[in-house]
Amino acid sequence: MTGGGAPEGEGDASRGPGPDVRRRIPRTDTVLGDPRLREAARRLGTGAVKSAVHRAQERAREGTVPPEAVADTAVALLPRSAGGLRPVINATGVVLHTNLGRAPLSAAARQAVQEAAGPTDVELDLRTGVRARRGRTALAALRERVPSAAAAHVVNNGAAALVLAATALAAGREIVISRGEMVEIGDGFRLPDLLVSTGARLREVGTTNRTTAADYAGAIGPDTAFVLKVHPSNFRVTGFTRAASVGELAPLGVPVVVDIGSGLLAPHPLLPEEPDAESQLGAGAALVTASGDKLLGGPQCGLLLGREETVRALARHPLARALRVDKLTLAALEATLTGPATPTGEALGADPRHLRRRAERLAAPLAADGIDVRAVDSFATVGGGGAPGVTLPSAALSLPEHCAAALRTGPVPVVGRLEGGRCLLDLRAVPEQDDERLAGAVRSATGR
């Protein structure tokens, strides 16, 4: 055939590469022999590396990469780790973002996890060679941070802490609780359903907006196991309101259990309305439950702090075995308690003026390259079901709204928020050492 057709053997752009090009695509075993991919197979496993090679070969068949670039493409397609979770930059302005795993661990906690990954003395006294209490050093660190707690126990999350308390102390009996504290804790899970599932009965008192100590006193009887106070950590009720304090409830003759939720161990100057474990125990609570992955800034776990006999009863209950935490959580928790400031603490305490200077420093070279970006003032929130209504002055990079998807799906995923028709990348929860990675992600998302 003559005329304007492509010479035989050459690819047609509308049909992909020609047969000669496909024949030059290297075999899988040849590509796997690349030293970079052999090393990756030792680190990630053969399956993950083969998958990257097959995807690279498919791109060569489609004509999007040349056959000689298959190995390089496969290396670029390798996952960072053998796990499926991808690290992201949290630029949402929500310090404790539940969908992003809440509190990021400190460098000290990450190192502790790595060291605990192998065999450890988690239940062994190396000095005597006999079995020891699980997590004893982490529990000691927890008690040291909360002096009013005579004892401590740790389970796998905050809801589990409350379930263990209700099961061990109130199965078949009554828990007295205010109607204003019958909260939904997220993803459709409601506190009343959680408590009833333990075999306890709920005795509701007061109203949505006002519950007094007299309401509790009138409901307490021989079948009362304890009074439960729940901090409504993800909403606020304002106006004509009244809530009985632990100090008012402690003299009523039954134990007071307080679910503070957010894991604040001691008062925080920026969060004056957020209850803390030390203050609640000091006011007379028999037991405080909380989460470890919120304001404490540690791993996901549930904290139980209180009187010796109360905590002992919980720790010895059969359910405690099913709810116990592993050695990695214990290691991360102890390092969080004893180590330097956590990323959560640093984000909460960040100076808004410094955040603004960072935003301007990041925006200037990006704008000089023609990117539609500017530094703006913004407001961040605590998140994670903590400190409802509290806003934190912050600063952000403002980009066109359409950049949001490209930022989320780029080589370094960045999650921002949409506001006023723009994509804001709030810096309060972004560590300063990630600024260059953030700038690179913006360039990638905007094609610069």
XYZ file of C-alpha atoms in Angstrom, residues 72-324:
253
model
C 12.684 3.009 35.712
C 8.899 3.263 35.531
C 8.484 0.197 37.747
C 10.812 1.734 40.336
C 8.740 4.941 40.275
C 5.539 2.925 40.763
C 6.780 1.054 43.828
C 4.807 1.736 47.024
C 6.591 3.424 49.913
C 5.893 0.463 52.181
C 4.270 -2.951 52.182
C 1.178 -1.495 53.866
C -1.739 0.090 52.061
C -1.931 3.302 54.111
C -0.413 6.379 52.465
C 1.162 9.197 54.472
C -0.525 12.531 53.795
C 0.062 16.164 54.701
C -2.814 17.389 56.866
C -3.508 20.910 55.622
C -7.194 20.841 56.557
C -6.822 23.125 59.557
C -8.239 20.362 61.777
C -5.478 19.460 64.213
C -6.970 16.071 65.132
C -8.613 14.883 61.926
C -10.382 11.564 62.513
C -10.273 10.552 58.841
C -6.513 11.149 58.819
C -5.843 9.070 61.940
C -6.136 11.835 64.553
C -2.907 12.524 66.468
C 0.355 12.066 64.547
C 2.970 10.391 66.726
C 6.027 12.260 67.914
C 9.490 11.263 66.693
C 10.134 9.738 70.121
C 6.968 7.629 69.893
C 7.811 6.466 66.373
C 11.265 5.398 67.490
C 9.775 3.583 70.485
C 7.417 1.682 68.174
C 10.286 0.652 65.923
C 12.329 -0.614 68.864
C 9.332 -2.502 70.275
C 8.618 -4.234 66.972
C 10.871 -7.162 67.838
C 10.946 -9.268 71.005
C 10.584 -7.102 74.129
C 10.223 -7.464 77.886
C 6.546 -6.469 77.697
C 5.573 -9.152 80.249
C 8.961 -10.256 81.570
C 11.109 -8.976 84.419
C 14.621 -9.325 82.982
C 16.170 -9.023 86.441
C 14.294 -11.955 87.978
C 13.381 -13.872 84.825
C 9.726 -14.199 85.887
C 6.514 -12.864 84.414
C 5.815 -9.184 85.075
C 2.788 -6.912 84.723
C 2.080 -6.035 81.123
C 2.844 -2.413 80.265
C 4.086 -1.589 83.762
C 6.397 1.247 82.673
C 3.726 2.895 80.506
C 1.218 2.691 83.369
C 3.749 4.194 85.759
C 4.335 7.071 83.318
C 0.585 7.624 83.076
C 0.178 7.769 86.855
C 3.088 10.198 87.101
C 1.351 12.556 84.658
C -1.920 12.320 86.648
C -0.926 12.392 90.351
C -4.542 12.142 91.551
C -4.874 8.704 89.927
C -4.025 5.900 92.337
C -4.100 3.382 89.470
C -4.287 3.236 85.686
C -5.238 0.787 82.972
C -5.106 0.988 79.158
C -7.425 -0.583 76.577
C -7.663 -0.297 72.804
C -9.765 2.896 72.466
C -11.897 5.381 74.356
C -15.182 3.596 73.699
C -13.647 0.352 74.970
C -12.677 2.098 78.215
C -16.295 3.063 78.829
C -17.561 -0.386 77.807
C -15.188 -2.064 80.258
C -16.268 0.264 83.060
C -19.965 -0.346 82.404
C -19.526 -4.110 82.065
C -17.384 -4.567 85.152
C -19.253 -2.170 87.411
C -22.849 -1.997 86.174
C -23.908 -5.159 84.276
C -27.491 -5.868 85.407
C -27.624 -2.605 87.347
C -28.373 1.055 86.659
C -26.225 3.899 85.385
C -27.610 7.349 86.131
C -26.930 9.800 83.290
C -28.169 13.220 82.205
C -30.383 13.417 79.124
C -28.135 16.195 77.885
C -25.169 13.815 77.800
C -26.704 10.986 75.737
C -24.368 11.733 72.852
C -23.539 10.193 69.498
C -19.792 9.661 69.355
C -19.375 9.468 65.571
C -20.087 7.240 62.577
C -23.565 6.495 63.924
C -22.400 5.033 67.254
C -24.560 6.298 70.087
C -23.536 6.260 73.712
C -26.843 4.843 75.030
C -26.637 1.891 72.629
C -23.025 1.282 73.637
C -23.861 1.247 77.357
C -26.982 -0.879 77.044
C -25.000 -3.477 75.087
C -22.994 -4.159 78.258
C -26.093 -5.342 80.153
C -26.445 -2.133 82.138
C -29.701 -0.163 82.387
C -29.761 3.602 81.900
C -31.631 5.913 84.254
C -32.016 9.228 82.497
C -32.352 12.403 84.552
C -32.844 16.113 83.877
C -33.452 17.651 80.485
C -31.440 18.327 77.355
C -30.282 21.726 78.565
C -30.508 21.568 82.377
C -29.644 18.822 84.851
C -28.961 19.543 88.510
C -27.378 17.573 91.333
C -30.872 17.174 92.800
C -31.961 15.357 89.619
C -29.208 12.801 90.128
C -29.886 12.474 93.852
C -33.558 11.759 93.214
C -32.698 8.913 90.844
C -30.080 7.139 92.941
C -31.267 3.956 94.606
C -30.113 0.486 95.700
C -29.690 -0.594 92.081
C -27.442 2.324 91.098
C -23.955 1.200 90.072
C -22.559 4.640 89.322
C -23.326 8.119 88.074
C -21.903 8.793 84.620
C -20.766 12.230 83.452
C -20.042 12.490 79.726
C -18.335 15.516 78.229
C -20.271 16.525 75.073
C -17.023 16.951 73.226
C -18.350 17.325 69.681
C -21.092 19.917 70.231
C -22.064 22.811 72.489
C -25.335 23.721 74.168
C -25.575 27.423 74.967
C -28.160 29.706 76.532
C -30.340 28.563 79.436
C -28.191 25.635 80.553
C -27.092 23.907 83.739
C -24.878 20.889 84.355
C -23.943 19.383 87.708
C -20.213 19.265 88.431
C -18.275 16.276 89.716
C -17.788 18.146 92.986
C -21.576 18.306 93.412
C -22.081 14.637 92.530
C -19.241 13.043 94.501
C -21.027 13.352 97.911
C -24.153 11.503 96.685
C -22.876 8.134 97.919
C -22.222 6.294 94.639
C -19.121 6.288 92.422
C -18.891 9.003 89.781
C -17.420 7.922 86.422
C -16.392 10.729 84.068
C -15.796 10.250 80.351
C -13.739 13.330 79.424
C -13.274 11.998 75.898
C -10.428 14.074 74.529
C -7.532 12.798 76.649
C -6.490 16.061 78.291
C -4.562 14.984 81.386
C -4.144 18.401 83.020
C -5.615 21.890 82.443
C -4.594 23.566 79.172
C -4.436 27.391 78.949
C -5.853 27.430 75.406
C -8.742 25.121 76.282
C -10.178 26.378 79.575
C -13.565 24.672 79.080
C -12.113 21.261 78.219
C -12.252 18.868 81.220
C -9.023 17.162 82.245
C -8.333 13.946 84.144
C -6.390 15.498 87.033
C -9.103 18.047 87.838
C -11.967 15.525 87.629
C -10.228 13.039 89.913
C -9.299 15.832 92.303
C -12.968 16.833 92.452
C -13.956 13.345 93.603
C -14.451 11.169 90.516
C -13.863 7.475 91.152
C -12.865 6.836 87.540
C -11.989 8.889 84.469
C -11.993 7.469 80.940
C -10.388 9.149 77.935
C -8.799 8.615 74.525
C -5.045 8.557 73.999
C -5.034 9.688 70.363
C -6.658 13.082 70.833
C -5.327 15.944 72.953
C -2.754 13.697 74.618
C -1.218 13.324 71.157
C -0.467 9.614 71.416
C -1.581 6.331 69.821
C -5.163 5.125 69.690
C -5.991 3.695 73.099
C -8.429 4.125 75.962
C -7.214 5.414 79.322
C -8.772 4.461 82.651
C -7.568 6.432 85.675
C -8.888 6.416 89.208
C -9.158 4.722 92.551
C -7.085 1.622 93.189
C -9.994 -0.720 93.908
C -12.031 0.539 90.948
C -9.253 0.208 88.377
C -8.229 -3.178 89.794
C -11.774 -4.491 89.293
C -11.659 -3.384 85.665
C -8.202 -4.792 84.949
C -9.184 -8.199 86.371
C -12.474 -8.461 84.488
C -12.453 -11.140 81.726
C -13.352 -8.521 79.115
C -10.098 -6.670 79.821
C -8.186 -9.410 78.012
C -10.183 -8.867 74.827
C -9.633 -5.106 74.992
C -5.954 -5.007 75.865
